[in-house]
Amino acid sequence: AQTVTQSQPEMSVQEAETVTLSCTYDTSESDYYLFWYKQPPSRQMILVIRQEAYKQQNATENRFSVNFQKAAKSFSLKISDSQLGDAAMYFCAYRSPRGSGDKLTFGTGTRLAVRP
Amino acid sequence: EPEVTQTPSHQVTQMGQEVILRCVPISNHLYFYWYRQILGQKVEFLVSFYNNEISEKSEIFDDQFSVERPDGSNFTLKIRSTKLEDSAMYFCASRGESPGDTQYFGPGTRLTVL
């Protein structure tokens, strides 16, 4: 079974600075999808960014980018120019593309605080 | 922009009562999911649903749970006899037809079992 590990329960960053959240995963599959979801205090799950394993190029969405290291099974999220609104819980998630019963497997999350 | 909606936002019930949580997935999506998140813990998969049948379910999804798509728009999760440990945030999600499509989450229903 796939597992996702987020080793940083909490992180803190100064506003306008850059922060990197770590995620590692374990899988025997060669093709899969990886995601970062943001969960603000409202507890809604908001997609931040996604990466297809077959793509070598790291995904980027505005201030958010990933460092995807397939051989190392690492998928870190970099937030540049951090804003107060970035303060939230961030979950890394894995999904297999197999069949129709695909599910997201989540890590335990990293709580990000942004200092003004 | 299309979004997944869920009702109610908060449900309070007595232990042993039945609850039905409702979701309206994005209209052209074909794959539907329920996840739950106990307070302070990670999000856990409950069940996936496609073509009017369960595709996969987790160990959590025991006989007390059931899902249904009663019409063309709603997707429901029923808990027959709630337990204290069912208190959690329940998220519905849906995705499109392509295997690479992203799962989009609803805002969640907070279930409190007293």
CSV table of C-alpha atoms in Angstrom, one decimal:
chain,number,residue,atom,x,y,z
A,1,ALA,CA,0.0,0.0,0.0
A,2,GLN,CA,1.1,3.5,-0.7
A,3,THR,CA,2.1,5.7,2.2
A,4,VAL,CA,2.8,9.4,2.3
A,5,THR,CA,5.0,11.0,5.0
A,6,GLN,CA,5.2,14.6,6.0
A,7,SER,CA,7.9,14.9,8.6
A,8,GLN,CA,7.3,18.6,9.5
A,9,PRO,CA,4.2,18.9,11.7
A,10,GLU,CA,4.7,22.7,11.9
A,11,MET,CA,6.6,25.3,9.9
A,12,SER,CA,6.8,29.0,10.2
A,13,VAL,CA,7.9,31.6,7.7
A,14,GLN,CA,8.2,35.4,7.6
A,15,GLU,CA,5.9,37.2,5.3
A,16,ALA,CA,7.5,37.7,1.9
A,17,GLU,CA,10.0,35.0,2.5
A,18,THR,CA,10.2,31.5,1.0
A,19,VAL,CA,9.4,28.2,2.7
A,20,THR,CA,9.6,24.6,1.6
A,21,LEU,CA,7.4,21.9,2.9
A,22,SER,CA,8.6,18.3,2.6
A,23,CYS,CA,6.8,15.2,1.5
A,24,THR,CA,8.0,11.7,0.8
A,25,TYR,CA,6.0,8.7,-0.4
A,26,ASP,CA,6.4,5.0,-0.9
A,27,THR,CA,5.1,3.2,-3.9
A,28,SER,CA,6.0,0.4,-6.3
A,29,GLU,CA,4.2,2.0,-9.2
A,30,SER,CA,5.9,4.0,-11.9
A,31,ASP,CA,3.0,6.1,-12.9
A,32,TYR,CA,1.0,8.1,-10.4
A,33,TYR,CA,-0.1,11.6,-9.4
A,34,LEU,CA,0.9,13.8,-6.6
A,35,PHE,CA,-0.9,16.7,-5.1
A,36,TRP,CA,-0.6,19.4,-2.5
A,37,TYR,CA,-3.9,20.5,-0.9
A,38,LYS,CA,-4.3,23.5,1.4
A,39,GLN,CA,-6.7,23.5,4.3
A,40,PRO,CA,-7.4,26.9,5.9
A,41,PRO,CA,-9.2,27.3,9.2
A,42,SER,CA,-12.5,26.9,7.3
A,43,ARG,CA,-11.3,23.3,6.8
A,44,GLN,CA,-12.1,23.3,3.1
A,45,MET,CA,-9.6,21.3,1.0
A,46,ILE,CA,-8.2,23.5,-1.8
A,47,LEU,CA,-6.0,22.1,-4.5
A,48,VAL,CA,-2.7,24.0,-4.6
A,49,ILE,CA,-0.7,22.1,-7.2
A,50,ARG,CA,-0.4,18.7,-8.9
A,51,GLN,CA,2.3,16.7,-10.6
A,52,GLU,CA,2.2,13.8,-12.9
A,53,ALA,CA,5.0,11.3,-12.3
A,54,TYR,CA,5.7,10.8,-16.0
A,55,LYS,CA,6.5,14.5,-16.3
A,56,GLN,CA,10.1,15.4,-15.5
A,57,GLN,CA,9.3,19.1,-15.4
A,58,ASN,CA,8.4,20.4,-12.0
A,59,ALA,CA,4.9,21.9,-11.8
A,60,THR,CA,4.5,25.6,-11.0
A,61,GLU,CA,1.4,27.6,-10.1
A,62,ASN,CA,2.2,31.3,-9.5
A,63,ARG,CA,4.0,31.5,-6.2
A,64,PHE,CA,3.8,27.7,-5.6
A,65,SER,CA,6.2,25.2,-7.1
A,66,VAL,CA,7.3,21.7,-6.5
A,67,ASN,CA,10.6,19.9,-6.4
A,68,PHE,CA,9.7,16.4,-7.7
A,69,GLN,CA,12.4,13.8,-7.2
A,70,LYS,CA,11.0,10.6,-8.6
A,71,ALA,CA,14.0,8.4,-7.7
A,72,ALA,CA,14.1,9.7,-4.2
A,73,LYS,CA,10.2,9.6,-4.0
A,74,SER,CA,10.2,13.1,-2.8
A,75,PHE,CA,7.7,15.9,-3.5
A,76,SER,CA,8.3,19.1,-1.7
A,77,LEU,CA,6.3,22.3,-2.0
A,78,LYS,CA,8.0,25.7,-2.2
A,79,ILE,CA,6.0,28.8,-1.4
A,80,SER,CA,7.7,32.0,-2.6
A,81,ASP,CA,6.8,35.5,-1.4
A,82,SER,CA,4.7,34.1,1.5
A,83,GLN,CA,1.5,35.9,2.3
A,84,LEU,CA,-0.6,35.9,5.4
A,85,GLY,CA,-3.3,34.1,3.5
A,86,ASP,CA,-0.9,31.2,3.0
A,87,ALA,CA,-1.3,30.3,6.7
A,88,ALA,CA,-3.0,26.9,6.7
A,89,MET,CA,-2.6,23.2,7.0
A,90,TYR,CA,-0.9,21.7,3.9
A,91,PHE,CA,-1.5,18.1,2.9
A,92,CYS,CA,0.5,16.1,0.4
A,93,ALA,CA,-1.4,13.4,-1.4
A,94,TYR,CA,-0.7,10.5,-3.7
A,95,ARG,CA,-3.0,8.9,-6.3
A,96,SER,CA,-2.7,5.9,-8.4
A,97,PRO,CA,-4.1,6.1,-11.9
A,98,ARG,CA,-5.3,2.5,-11.8
A,99,GLY,CA,-8.9,1.8,-12.7
A,100,SER,CA,-11.9,3.7,-11.4
A,101,GLY,CA,-11.3,3.0,-7.7
A,102,ASP,CA,-8.5,5.5,-7.4
A,103,LYS,CA,-8.3,7.2,-4.0
A,104,LEU,CA,-6.1,9.9,-2.5
A,105,THR,CA,-3.7,8.8,0.2
A,106,PHE,CA,-2.9,11.8,2.4
A,107,GLY,CA,0.0,12.6,4.6
A,108,THR,CA,-0.5,13.9,8.1
A,109,GLY,CA,-0.1,17.5,7.1
A,110,THR,CA,2.1,20.4,7.9
A,111,ARG,CA,0.7,23.5,9.7
A,112,LEU,CA,2.2,26.6,8.2
A,113,ALA,CA,2.3,29.8,10.1
A,114,VAL,CA,3.1,33.1,8.4
A,115,ARG,CA,4.6,35.8,10.6
A,116,PRO,CA,3.8,39.4,9.7
B,1,GLU,CA,-16.5,28.1,-11.7
B,2,PRO,CA,-18.2,24.8,-11.0
B,3,GLU,CA,-17.8,23.5,-7.5
B,4,VAL,CA,-18.8,20.6,-5.3
B,5,THR,CA,-21.4,21.5,-2.7
B,6,GLN,CA,-22.3,19.8,0.5
B,7,THR,CA,-25.2,20.0,3.0
B,8,PRO,CA,-25.6,20.5,5.8
B,9,SER,CA,-22.4,22.3,6.8
B,10,HIS,CA,-22.8,21.1,10.4
B,11,GLN,CA,-24.9,18.2,11.7
B,12,VAL,CA,-25.4,17.4,15.3
B,13,THR,CA,-27.0,14.0,16.2
B,14,GLN,CA,-27.5,11.7,19.0
B,15,MET,CA,-25.6,8.4,19.2
B,16,GLY,CA,-27.5,5.6,17.5
B,17,GLN,CA,-29.3,8.0,15.1
B,18,GLU,CA,-29.1,7.8,11.4
B,19,VAL,CA,-27.7,10.6,9.4
B,20,ILE,CA,-27.5,11.4,5.7
B,21,LEU,CA,-24.9,13.7,4.4
B,22,ARG,CA,-25.6,15.2,1.0
B,23,CYS,CA,-23.3,16.2,-1.8
B,24,VAL,CA,-23.8,17.7,-5.3
B,25,PRO,CA,-20.7,16.9,-7.4
B,26,ILE,CA,-19.6,19.0,-10.3
B,27,SER,CA,-22.2,18.3,-13.0
B,28,ASN,CA,-20.1,16.6,-15.7
B,29,HIS,CA,-18.0,14.5,-13.2
B,30,LEU,CA,-18.4,10.7,-13.2
B,31,TYR,CA,-16.3,9.6,-10.2
B,32,PHE,CA,-17.4,10.4,-6.6
B,33,TYR,CA,-15.7,10.0,-3.3
B,34,TRP,CA,-16.2,10.4,0.4
B,35,TYR,CA,-13.4,11.1,2.8
B,36,ARG,CA,-13.4,11.9,6.5
B,37,GLN,CA,-11.1,13.9,8.8
B,38,ILE,CA,-11.3,13.4,12.5
B,39,LEU,CA,-10.3,16.7,14.2
B,40,GLY,CA,-6.5,17.1,14.2
B,41,GLN,CA,-5.9,14.1,12.1
B,42,LYS,CA,-5.2,13.4,8.4
B,43,VAL,CA,-7.9,13.0,5.7
B,44,GLU,CA,-8.9,9.4,5.2
B,45,PHE,CA,-10.5,7.7,2.3
B,46,LEU,CA,-13.9,6.1,2.9
B,47,VAL,CA,-15.3,5.1,-0.5
B,48,SER,CA,-15.3,5.7,-4.2
B,49,PHE,CA,-18.3,5.4,-6.5
B,50,TYR,CA,-18.6,5.1,-10.3
B,51,ASN,CA,-21.3,4.0,-12.6
B,52,ASN,CA,-23.8,3.6,-9.8
B,53,GLU,CA,-21.7,1.2,-7.8
B,54,ILE,CA,-18.9,1.3,-5.2
B,55,SER,CA,-15.5,1.0,-6.8
B,56,GLU,CA,-13.4,0.8,-3.7
B,57,LYS,CA,-14.0,1.1,0.1
B,58,SER,CA,-11.7,1.4,3.0
B,59,GLU,CA,-11.8,-0.6,6.3
B,60,ILE,CA,-13.6,2.3,7.9
B,61,PHE,CA,-16.5,1.9,5.5
B,62,ASP,CA,-18.3,-0.9,7.3
B,63,ASP,CA,-21.9,-2.0,7.2
B,64,GLN,CA,-23.0,1.1,9.1
B,65,PHE,CA,-22.1,3.2,6.0
B,66,SER,CA,-23.8,3.3,2.6
B,67,VAL,CA,-23.7,5.6,-0.4
B,68,GLU,CA,-26.2,6.3,-3.0
B,69,ARG,CA,-26.8,8.4,-6.1
B,70,PRO,CA,-30.5,8.8,-5.8
B,71,ASP,CA,-30.9,11.1,-8.8
B,72,GLY,CA,-28.7,12.7,-11.5
B,73,SER,CA,-27.2,15.3,-9.2
B,74,ASN,CA,-27.0,14.1,-5.6
B,75,PHE,CA,-24.5,11.8,-3.9
B,76,THR,CA,-25.3,10.8,-0.4
B,77,LEU,CA,-23.5,9.1,2.5
B,78,LYS,CA,-25.6,7.4,5.1
B,79,ILE,CA,-24.5,6.4,8.6
B,80,ARG,CA,-27.2,4.1,10.0
B,81,SER,CA,-26.4,4.1,13.7
B,82,THR,CA,-23.9,6.8,14.6
B,83,LYS,CA,-21.2,6.3,17.1
B,84,LEU,CA,-19.2,8.9,19.1
B,85,GLU,CA,-16.2,8.1,17.0
B,86,ASP,CA,-18.0,9.0,13.8
B,87,SER,CA,-17.6,12.6,14.8
B,88,ALA,CA,-15.5,14.1,12.1
B,89,MET,CA,-15.5,16.3,9.0
B,90,TYR,CA,-16.8,14.5,6.0
B,91,PHE,CA,-15.7,15.6,2.6
B,92,CYS,CA,-17.2,14.7,-0.7
B,93,ALA,CA,-15.1,14.9,-3.9
B,94,SER,CA,-15.6,14.4,-7.6
B,95,ARG,CA,-13.5,14.2,-10.7
B,96,GLY,CA,-13.9,14.0,-14.4
B,97,GLU,CA,-13.6,11.0,-16.8
B,98,SER,CA,-9.9,11.2,-17.5
B,99,PRO,CA,-7.6,9.2,-15.1
B,100,GLY,CA,-5.5,12.2,-14.7
B,101,ASP,CA,-8.3,14.5,-13.6
B,102,THR,CA,-8.1,16.2,-10.2
B,103,GLN,CA,-10.4,15.4,-7.4
B,104,TYR,CA,-12.2,18.5,-6.3
B,105,PHE,CA,-13.5,18.7,-2.8
B,106,GLY,CA,-16.6,20.1,-1.3
B,107,PRO,CA,-16.5,22.4,1.8
B,108,GLY,CA,-17.3,19.5,4.1
B,109,THR,CA,-20.0,18.6,6.6
B,110,ARG,CA,-19.0,18.7,10.2
B,111,LEU,CA,-20.7,15.8,12.0
B,112,THR,CA,-20.9,15.9,15.8
B,113,VAL,CA,-22.3,12.8,17.5
B,114,LEU,CA,-23.4,13.3,21.1
